[in-house]
mmCIF file of C-alpha atoms and ligand atoms in Angstrom:
data_model
loop_
_atom_site.group_PDB
_atom_site.id
_atom_site.type_symbol
_atom_site.label_atom_id
_atom_site.label_comp_id
_atom_site.label_asym_id
_atom_site.label_seq_id
_atom_site.Cartn_x
_atom_site.Cartn_y
_atom_site.Cartn_z
ATOM 1 C CA UNK A 1 19.083 248.075 209.452
ATOM 2 C CA UNK A 2 20.303 250.960 211.793
ATOM 3 C CA UNK A 3 18.416 251.008 214.657
ATOM 4 C CA UNK A 4 19.457 254.367 216.161
ATOM 5 C CA UNK A 5 17.277 255.296 219.769
ATOM 6 C CA UNK A 6 17.486 259.359 219.536
ATOM 7 C CA UNK A 7 14.035 259.353 217.695
ATOM 8 C CA UNK A 8 12.988 256.382 219.989
ATOM 9 C CA UNK A 9 14.083 258.629 223.288
ATOM 10 C CA UNK A 10 12.420 262.048 222.239
ATOM 11 C CA UNK A 11 9.248 260.440 221.415
ATOM 12 C CA UNK A 12 9.223 258.942 225.284
ATOM 13 C CA UNK A 13 10.278 262.861 226.889
ATOM 14 C CA UNK A 14 7.642 264.271 224.494
ATOM 15 C CA UNK A 15 5.146 262.355 226.286
ATOM 16 C CA UNK A 16 6.629 262.308 229.537
ATOM 17 C CA UNK A 17 6.444 265.864 229.433
ATOM 18 C CA UNK A 18 3.264 266.169 228.472
ATOM 19 C CA UNK A 19 1.790 264.002 231.271
ATOM 20 C CA UNK A 20 4.277 265.989 234.357
ATOM 21 C CA UNK A 21 2.898 269.151 232.708
ATOM 22 C CA UNK A 22 -0.146 268.054 234.354
ATOM 23 C CA UNK A 23 1.009 266.788 237.611
ATOM 24 C CA UNK A 24 0.316 268.997 241.115
ATOM 25 C CA UNK A 25 3.877 268.569 242.611
ATOM 26 C CA UNK A 26 6.987 268.031 240.636
ATOM 27 C CA UNK A 27 8.699 264.841 240.532
ATOM 28 C CA UNK A 28 12.287 264.151 241.977
ATOM 29 C CA UNK A 29 14.922 261.949 240.950
ATOM 30 C CA UNK A 30 18.107 261.149 243.487
ATOM 31 C CA UNK A 31 21.455 260.522 241.809
ATOM 32 C CA UNK A 32 24.208 259.108 244.049
ATOM 33 C CA UNK A 33 27.884 258.165 242.981
ATOM 34 C CA UNK A 34 31.103 258.365 244.430
ATOM 35 C CA UNK A 35 33.386 261.363 243.058
ATOM 36 C CA UNK A 36 35.770 259.137 241.935
ATOM 37 C CA UNK A 37 33.328 257.521 239.021
ATOM 38 C CA UNK A 38 33.401 259.875 236.175
ATOM 39 C CA UNK A 39 31.931 257.571 233.891
ATOM 40 C CA UNK A 40 28.864 257.829 236.245
ATOM 41 C CA UNK A 41 29.796 261.390 237.425
ATOM 42 C CA UNK A 42 29.371 262.162 232.939
ATOM 43 C CA UNK A 43 26.626 259.785 232.506
ATOM 44 C CA UNK A 44 24.502 261.384 235.800
ATOM 45 C CA UNK A 45 24.718 264.834 234.316
ATOM 46 C CA UNK A 46 23.175 264.331 231.185
ATOM 47 C CA UNK A 47 20.304 262.351 233.409
ATOM 48 C CA UNK A 48 19.457 265.447 234.822
ATOM 49 C CA UNK A 49 19.744 267.785 232.038
ATOM 50 C CA UNK A 50 17.321 265.153 230.414
ATOM 51 C CA UNK A 51 14.998 265.170 233.674
ATOM 52 C CA UNK A 52 14.939 268.844 233.802
ATOM 53 C CA UNK A 53 13.821 269.207 230.102
ATOM 54 C CA UNK A 54 11.001 267.485 231.486
ATOM 55 C CA UNK A 55 10.227 269.180 234.459
ATOM 56 C CA UNK A 56 11.751 266.488 236.680
ATOM 57 C CA UNK A 57 14.011 267.800 239.505
ATOM 58 C CA UNK A 58 17.062 265.743 239.613
ATOM 59 C CA UNK A 59 19.545 266.239 242.595
ATOM 60 C CA UNK A 60 23.114 264.787 242.687
ATOM 61 C CA UNK A 61 24.028 263.173 245.757
ATOM 62 C CA UNK A 62 28.537 263.412 244.743
ATOM 63 C CA UNK A 63 29.804 261.283 247.687
ATOM 64 C CA UNK A 64 33.211 260.921 248.362
ATOM 65 C CA UNK A 65 34.920 257.661 247.336
ATOM 66 C CA UNK A 66 35.666 256.860 251.529
ATOM 67 C CA UNK A 67 32.655 257.379 252.378
ATOM 68 C CA UNK A 68 31.473 254.209 254.184
ATOM 69 C CA UNK A 69 28.410 250.786 253.305
ATOM 70 C CA UNK A 70 27.044 252.241 256.606
ATOM 71 C CA UNK A 71 26.635 256.240 256.369
ATOM 72 C CA UNK A 72 25.809 254.800 252.244
ATOM 73 C CA UNK A 73 22.795 252.375 253.474
ATOM 74 C CA UNK A 74 22.452 255.290 256.011
ATOM 75 C CA UNK A 75 21.473 258.073 253.381
ATOM 76 C CA UNK A 76 19.563 256.064 251.167
ATOM 77 C CA UNK A 77 17.220 254.995 253.636
ATOM 78 C CA UNK A 78 16.913 258.519 254.218
ATOM 79 C CA UNK A 79 15.760 259.037 251.279
ATOM 80 C CA UNK A 80 13.289 255.771 251.457
ATOM 81 C CA UNK A 81 11.625 258.337 253.659
ATOM 82 C CA UNK A 82 12.445 261.662 252.433
ATOM 83 C CA UNK A 83 8.272 262.906 250.668
ATOM 84 C CA UNK A 84 9.693 265.053 248.667
ATOM 85 C CA UNK A 85 11.583 262.327 246.750
ATOM 86 C CA UNK A 86 10.131 259.618 244.253
ATOM 87 C CA UNK A 87 13.092 258.038 242.712
ATOM 88 C CA UNK A 88 16.736 256.624 243.812
ATOM 89 C CA UNK A 89 19.309 255.664 241.081
ATOM 90 C CA UNK A 90 22.219 254.197 242.233
ATOM 91 C CA UNK A 91 26.019 254.333 240.684
ATOM 92 C CA UNK A 92 26.653 250.739 239.090
ATOM 93 C CA UNK A 93 28.503 248.832 239.789
ATOM 94 C CA UNK A 94 29.319 250.044 242.600
ATOM 95 C CA UNK A 95 32.854 250.398 245.356
ATOM 96 C CA UNK A 96 34.472 247.119 246.296
ATOM 97 C CA UNK A 97 33.727 248.705 250.167
ATOM 98 C CA UNK A 98 30.143 248.451 249.542
ATOM 99 C CA UNK A 99 27.933 245.131 249.505
ATOM 100 C CA UNK A 100 25.934 245.057 246.633
ATOM 101 C CA UNK A 101 23.374 242.764 248.090
ATOM 102 C CA UNK A 102 22.605 244.599 251.390
ATOM 103 C CA UNK A 103 22.215 248.153 248.520
ATOM 104 C CA UNK A 104 19.539 245.690 246.669
ATOM 105 C CA UNK A 105 17.684 244.831 250.710
ATOM 106 C CA UNK A 106 17.692 248.327 251.544
ATOM 107 C CA UNK A 107 16.585 250.516 248.311
ATOM 108 C CA UNK A 108 12.646 251.121 249.075
ATOM 109 C CA UNK A 109 11.043 249.453 246.276
ATOM 110 C CA UNK A 110 8.360 252.134 245.952
ATOM 111 C CA UNK A 111 11.899 254.451 244.826
ATOM 112 C CA UNK A 112 14.028 251.827 243.226
ATOM 113 C CA UNK A 113 13.814 253.883 239.880
ATOM 114 C CA UNK A 114 16.185 251.182 238.033
ATOM 115 C CA UNK A 115 15.155 248.106 239.516
ATOM 116 C CA UNK A 116 17.383 245.931 241.263
ATOM 117 C CA UNK A 117 15.910 246.074 244.731
ATOM 118 C CA UNK A 118 15.472 242.181 245.694
ATOM 119 C CA UNK A 119 11.755 242.650 245.672
ATOM 120 C CA UNK A 120 11.963 244.802 242.054
ATOM 121 C CA UNK A 121 14.334 242.165 240.628
ATOM 122 C CA UNK A 122 12.000 238.707 242.074
ATOM 123 C CA UNK A 123 9.018 239.870 240.933
ATOM 124 C CA UNK A 124 10.422 240.093 237.574
ATOM 125 C CA UNK A 125 11.525 236.399 237.469
ATOM 126 C CA UNK A 126 8.126 236.002 238.999
ATOM 127 C CA UNK A 127 6.721 237.221 235.383
ATOM 128 C CA UNK A 128 5.556 241.094 236.585
ATOM 129 C CA UNK A 129 7.282 243.477 233.641
ATOM 130 C CA UNK A 130 5.784 246.862 235.043
ATOM 131 C CA UNK A 131 9.390 248.045 236.935
ATOM 132 C CA UNK A 132 11.947 246.729 234.916
ATOM 133 C CA UNK A 133 15.888 248.391 234.373
ATOM 134 C CA UNK A 134 16.007 251.003 232.608
ATOM 135 C CA UNK A 135 18.106 249.167 230.191
ATOM 136 C CA UNK A 136 16.506 246.617 229.654
ATOM 137 C CA UNK A 137 13.333 248.401 229.205
ATOM 138 C CA UNK A 138 15.140 250.502 226.557
ATOM 139 C CA UNK A 139 16.486 247.153 224.374
ATOM 140 C CA UNK A 140 13.256 245.919 224.619
ATOM 141 C CA UNK A 141 11.485 249.088 223.126
ATOM 142 C CA UNK A 142 14.129 248.971 220.588
ATOM 143 C CA UNK A 143 13.025 245.339 219.960
ATOM 144 C CA UNK A 144 10.093 245.827 219.539
ATOM 145 C CA UNK A 145 10.479 248.586 216.826
ATOM 146 C CA UNK A 146 12.164 246.189 214.673
ATOM 147 C CA UNK A 147 8.901 244.142 214.669
ATOM 148 C CA UNK A 148 10.412 240.666 214.981
ATOM 149 C CA UNK A 149 8.354 238.462 216.120
ATOM 150 C CA UNK A 150 10.217 237.492 219.629
ATOM 151 C CA UNK A 151 8.272 234.142 220.003
ATOM 152 C CA UNK A 152 10.040 231.229 219.198
ATOM 153 C CA UNK A 153 12.760 233.431 218.309
ATOM 154 C CA UNK A 154 16.728 232.162 219.578
ATOM 155 C CA UNK A 155 17.572 234.834 221.495
ATOM 156 C CA UNK A 156 21.370 234.983 222.781
ATOM 157 C CA UNK A 157 22.325 237.641 225.908
ATOM 158 C CA UNK A 158 25.833 237.874 226.652
ATOM 159 C CA UNK A 159 26.836 239.226 229.431
ATOM 160 C CA UNK A 160 25.086 237.620 233.380
ATOM 161 C CA UNK A 161 25.153 241.185 234.873
ATOM 162 C CA UNK A 162 22.574 241.312 237.352
ATOM 163 C CA UNK A 163 21.264 244.937 236.063
ATOM 164 C CA UNK A 164 21.530 244.451 232.175
ATOM 165 C CA UNK A 165 21.916 240.204 231.228
ATOM 166 C CA UNK A 166 19.807 238.224 233.996
ATOM 167 C CA UNK A 167 16.671 240.441 233.385
ATOM 168 C CA UNK A 168 17.121 241.193 230.203
ATOM 169 C CA UNK A 169 17.631 237.502 229.160
ATOM 170 C CA UNK A 170 14.246 236.657 232.111
ATOM 171 C CA UNK A 171 11.950 239.761 230.042
ATOM 172 C CA UNK A 172 12.954 237.135 226.506
ATOM 173 C CA UNK A 173 12.039 234.417 227.806
ATOM 174 C CA UNK A 174 8.449 235.688 228.848
ATOM 175 C CA UNK A 175 7.990 236.872 225.366
ATOM 176 C CA UNK A 176 8.423 233.272 224.600
ATOM 177 C CA UNK A 177 11.895 233.958 223.263
ATOM 178 C CA UNK A 178 14.702 230.817 223.275
ATOM 179 C CA UNK A 179 17.210 232.067 225.726
ATOM 180 C CA UNK A 180 20.163 231.381 225.643
ATOM 181 C CA UNK A 181 23.146 232.932 228.469
ATOM 182 C CA UNK A 182 26.347 233.672 227.650
ATOM 183 C CA UNK A 183 29.556 234.096 229.574
ATOM 184 C CA UNK A 184 33.174 234.704 230.132
ATOM 185 C CA UNK A 185 32.951 230.547 230.681
ATOM 186 C CA UNK A 186 31.454 229.529 228.058
ATOM 187 C CA UNK A 187 32.388 227.582 225.492
ATOM 188 C CA UNK A 188 32.105 227.997 221.981
ATOM 189 C CA UNK A 189 30.779 231.707 222.066
ATOM 190 C CA UNK A 190 30.768 232.272 217.990
ATOM 191 C CA UNK A 191 28.896 228.523 217.521
ATOM 192 C CA UNK A 192 26.545 229.821 220.627
ATOM 193 C CA UNK A 193 26.067 233.636 218.979
ATOM 194 C CA UNK A 194 26.030 232.804 215.117
ATOM 195 C CA UNK A 195 22.546 230.303 216.370
ATOM 196 C CA UNK A 196 21.179 233.570 217.605
ATOM 197 C CA UNK A 197 18.016 235.207 215.587
ATOM 198 C CA UNK A 198 18.125 238.082 218.246
ATOM 199 C CA UNK A 199 22.025 239.310 219.662
ATOM 200 C CA UNK A 200 21.976 241.304 222.681
ATOM 201 C CA UNK A 201 25.472 241.854 224.189
ATOM 202 C CA UNK A 202 26.599 244.194 227.269
ATOM 203 C CA UNK A 203 30.210 242.092 228.237
ATOM 204 C CA UNK A 204 31.945 245.539 228.115
ATOM 205 C CA UNK A 205 34.689 244.776 225.683
ATOM 206 C CA UNK A 206 35.067 246.937 222.856
ATOM 207 C CA UNK A 207 34.310 245.954 219.725
ATOM 208 C CA UNK A 208 34.433 242.293 220.963
ATOM 209 C CA UNK A 209 31.794 240.884 218.426
ATOM 210 C CA UNK A 210 32.996 240.100 215.220
ATOM 211 C CA UNK A 211 31.365 238.796 212.065
ATOM 212 C CA UNK A 212 32.178 235.650 212.095
ATOM 213 C CA UNK A 213 29.886 235.433 215.640
ATOM 214 C CA UNK A 214 26.764 236.550 213.121
ATOM 215 C CA UNK A 215 24.134 234.890 211.803
ATOM 216 C CA UNK A 216 23.138 236.753 208.619
ATOM 217 C CA UNK A 217 19.659 238.755 209.247
ATOM 218 C CA UNK A 218 20.312 238.512 213.433
ATOM 219 C CA UNK A 219 19.245 241.490 215.281
ATOM 220 C CA UNK A 220 21.974 242.746 217.329
ATOM 221 C CA UNK A 221 21.351 245.315 220.080
ATOM 222 C CA UNK A 222 24.669 246.501 221.643
ATOM 223 C CA UNK A 223 24.427 248.005 225.032
ATOM 224 C CA UNK A 224 28.256 248.085 225.788
ATOM 225 C CA UNK A 225 29.865 252.131 226.587
ATOM 226 C CA UNK A 226 33.795 251.297 225.988
ATOM 227 C CA UNK A 227 35.538 254.825 226.264
ATOM 228 C CA UNK A 228 38.942 253.654 224.448
ATOM 229 C CA UNK A 229 42.219 255.609 225.158
ATOM 230 C CA UNK A 230 41.853 258.557 222.534
ATOM 231 C CA UNK A 231 38.530 259.247 224.376
ATOM 232 C CA UNK A 232 35.847 257.733 221.922
ATOM 233 C CA UNK A 233 33.365 255.479 222.377
ATOM 234 C CA UNK A 234 32.996 251.754 221.214
ATOM 235 C CA UNK A 235 30.066 249.291 221.286
ATOM 236 C CA UNK A 236 30.902 245.801 222.040
ATOM 237 C CA UNK A 237 29.722 245.118 218.526
ATOM 238 C CA UNK A 238 32.212 245.800 215.551
ATOM 239 C CA UNK A 239 29.619 247.711 213.967
ATOM 240 C CA UNK A 240 31.310 248.330 210.594
ATOM 241 C CA UNK A 241 32.042 244.417 209.926
ATOM 242 C CA UNK A 242 28.386 243.110 211.137
ATOM 243 C CA UNK A 243 26.168 246.313 209.975
ATOM 244 C CA UNK A 244 26.698 244.558 206.161
ATOM 245 C CA UNK A 245 24.953 240.738 208.053
ATOM 246 C CA UNK A 246 22.536 242.181 210.537
ATOM 247 C CA UNK A 247 18.482 243.467 209.443
ATOM 248 C CA UNK A 248 19.110 245.501 212.637
ATOM 249 C CA UNK A 249 21.124 247.131 214.704
ATOM 250 C CA UNK A 250 21.957 249.550 217.131
ATOM 251 C CA UNK A 251 25.161 251.538 216.530
ATOM 252 C CA UNK A 252 26.721 253.148 219.919
ATOM 253 C CA UNK A 253 26.575 256.584 220.426
ATOM 254 C CA UNK A 254 23.421 256.531 219.882
ATOM 255 C CA UNK A 255 21.714 253.771 219.909
ATOM 256 C CA UNK A 256 19.739 251.537 222.827
ATOM 257 C CA UNK A 257 21.976 254.365 225.285
ATOM 258 C CA UNK A 258 20.071 257.059 223.678
ATOM 259 C CA UNK A 259 17.187 255.010 225.473
ATOM 260 C CA UNK A 260 17.792 254.606 228.358
ATOM 261 C CA UNK A 261 17.653 257.674 230.090
ATOM 262 C CA UNK A 262 14.501 258.152 228.667
ATOM 263 C CA UNK A 263 13.697 254.580 230.393
ATOM 264 C CA UNK A 264 14.359 256.005 233.402
ATOM 265 C CA UNK A 265 12.398 258.869 233.297
ATOM 266 C CA UNK A 266 9.027 257.017 232.468
ATOM 267 C CA UNK A 267 10.235 254.644 235.478
ATOM 268 C CA UNK A 268 10.036 257.576 237.787
ATOM 269 C CA UNK A 269 6.730 258.511 236.986
ATOM 270 C CA UNK A 270 5.631 255.283 237.179
ATOM 271 C CA UNK A 271 6.498 255.524 240.569
ATOM 272 C CA UNK A 272 5.589 258.861 241.615
ATOM 273 C CA UNK A 273 2.000 258.051 240.337
ATOM 274 C CA UNK A 274 2.523 254.321 242.880
ATOM 275 C CA UNK A 275 3.524 256.434 245.413
ATOM 276 C CA UNK A 276 0.744 258.545 244.873
ATOM 277 C CA UNK A 277 -1.518 255.704 245.008
ATOM 278 C CA UNK A 278 -0.197 255.316 248.142
ATOM 279 C CA UNK A 279 -0.120 252.003 248.384
ATOM 280 C CA UNK A 280 3.695 250.337 247.937
ATOM 281 C CA UNK A 281 4.958 248.113 245.106
ATOM 282 C CA UNK A 282 5.935 245.419 246.873
ATOM 283 C CA UNK A 283 2.090 245.394 248.554
ATOM 284 C CA UNK A 284 -0.132 246.174 245.072
ATOM 285 C CA UNK A 285 -0.902 243.000 243.537
ATOM 286 C CA UNK A 286 -0.029 242.123 239.920
HETATM 287 P P1 LIG B 1 29.213 243.375 233.556
HETATM 288 O O1 LIG B 1 30.553 244.855 233.798
HETATM 289 O O2 LIG B 1 29.202 243.682 234.964
HETATM 290 O O3 LIG B 1 29.718 242.156 233.454
HETATM 291 C C1 LIG B 1 29.867 242.224 232.554
HETATM 292 C C2 LIG B 1 29.785 240.480 231.776
HETATM 293 O O4 LIG B 1 30.487 240.440 231.001
HETATM 294 C C3 LIG B 1 30.345 239.156 232.559
HETATM 295 O O5 LIG B 1 28.249 238.588 232.638
HETATM 296 C C4 LIG B 1 31.112 238.485 231.957
HETATM 297 O O6 LIG B 1 31.372 237.343 232.414
HETATM 298 C C5 LIG B 1 30.580 239.054 230.953
HETATM 299 N N1 LIG B 1 31.774 239.016 230.154
HETATM 300 C C6 LIG B 1 33.443 239.251 230.362
HETATM 301 N N2 LIG B 1 33.852 239.015 229.289
HETATM 302 C C7 LIG B 1 33.332 237.989 228.415
HETATM 303 C C8 LIG B 1 33.321 237.397 227.200
HETATM 304 N N3 LIG B 1 34.914 237.619 226.585
HETATM 305 N N4 LIG B 1 32.849 236.510 226.102
HETATM 306 C C9 LIG B 1 31.318 236.711 227.627
HETATM 307 N N5 LIG B 1 31.196 236.832 228.120
HETATM 308 C C10 LIG B 1 32.047 237.722 228.771
HETATM 309 O O7 LIG B 1 27.851 243.786 232.788
HETATM 310 P P2 LIG B 1 26.861 245.150 232.424
HETATM 311 O O8 LIG B 1 25.973 244.308 231.408
HETATM 312 O O9 LIG B 1 26.972 245.967 233.868
HETATM 313 O O10 LIG B 1 27.945 246.280 231.139
HETATM 314 C C11 LIG B 1 28.632 245.693 230.832
HETATM 315 C C12 LIG B 1 28.794 246.776 228.640
HETATM 316 O O11 LIG B 1 27.357 247.452 229.190
HETATM 317 C C13 LIG B 1 29.922 248.373 229.718
HETATM 318 O O12 LIG B 1 29.882 248.303 228.479
HETATM 319 C C14 LIG B 1 28.629 248.954 230.479
HETATM 320 O O13 LIG B 1 29.131 250.352 230.519
HETATM 321 C C15 LIG B 1 27.677 248.855 229.547
HETATM 322 N N6 LIG B 1 26.150 249.305 230.172
HETATM 323 C C16 LIG B 1 25.219 249.645 229.148
HETATM 324 C C17 LIG B 1 24.132 250.803 229.434
HETATM 325 C C18 LIG B 1 23.490 251.207 228.535
HETATM 326 O O14 LIG B 1 22.468 251.808 228.594
HETATM 327 N N7 LIG B 1 23.751 251.096 226.921
HETATM 328 C C19 LIG B 1 23.780 250.419 231.474
HETATM 329 C C20 LIG B 1 24.854 249.463 231.594
HETATM 330 C C21 LIG B 1 25.649 248.870 231.153
HETATM 331 P P3 LIG B 1 30.919 236.731 234.132
HETATM 332 O O15 LIG B 1 30.468 236.804 234.354
HETATM 333 O O16 LIG B 1 31.913 234.452 233.251
HETATM 334 O O17 LIG B 1 32.542 237.758 234.833
#
């Protein structure tokens, strides 16, 4: 069965819109990206439009490719203190001249809408699931739609990025799946994937996962977004082949990515409420 993300995204956005309508002040999200990253530019422009469709202000910061690390961190520090904004979303991956660890340390946990800060990622690893990276939140919401029992399931996460693979694996573990994290150095990847009741793939390689990697009846979540030279978009999974064997499969486009933006707005609303309760995220009791 195809797990289409568009309907879920619509449901989430309608819910957010009705909540935003009740707020005295419109929430605002700031997007920071470098001018030479065209795919992030497309993504953030789309996210800004979605934000505006539910009454949230989106502000784009299109930075020169020459922006120094110092100036970039200063901008984040400024936005951390800026009362008019409630959330900061940062391009990932960052250009090579920006140390991602410094960014994770600098962004305020209270405005870290994609949960990349040391504090928010740390909380996830300690068992909290209130603020989690938007893509991971999207994957978990789609899994919930399948009604698959995560507890005790064999889950394989292929890809170990800080923002998708690692937090996703930890959250599945928290839900008591037996989790394997695979990456580019993993031996016997096919055999490992074939054990999976739930297979989540985030590697950025078009149609890498073929039918040989799939156990019949598995739930397959394809996170990859790969733009081919002809402009078409493919996931990391060979959809036509695998959809015959999987019990559920997310398409690309119209799968995980469709829900991710809705989850971004959902996270923003969470931060807005947190800020208006005047209690910093890093001091709240879990
Ligand atoms: P990264 O691009 O940062 O890293 C890729 C990961 O895949 C690494 O851990 C790498 O292993 C692993 N990998 C690469 N090749 C192989 C291989 N042949 N076999 C096994 N593992 C491999 O990961 P991201 O999670 O940031 O992005 C991955 C994809 O997801 C991209 O296509 C991106 O566009 C998409 N994406 C989609 C989102 C959405 O909302 N749908 C959001 C974020 C990303 P190693 O660590 O050993 O190098």
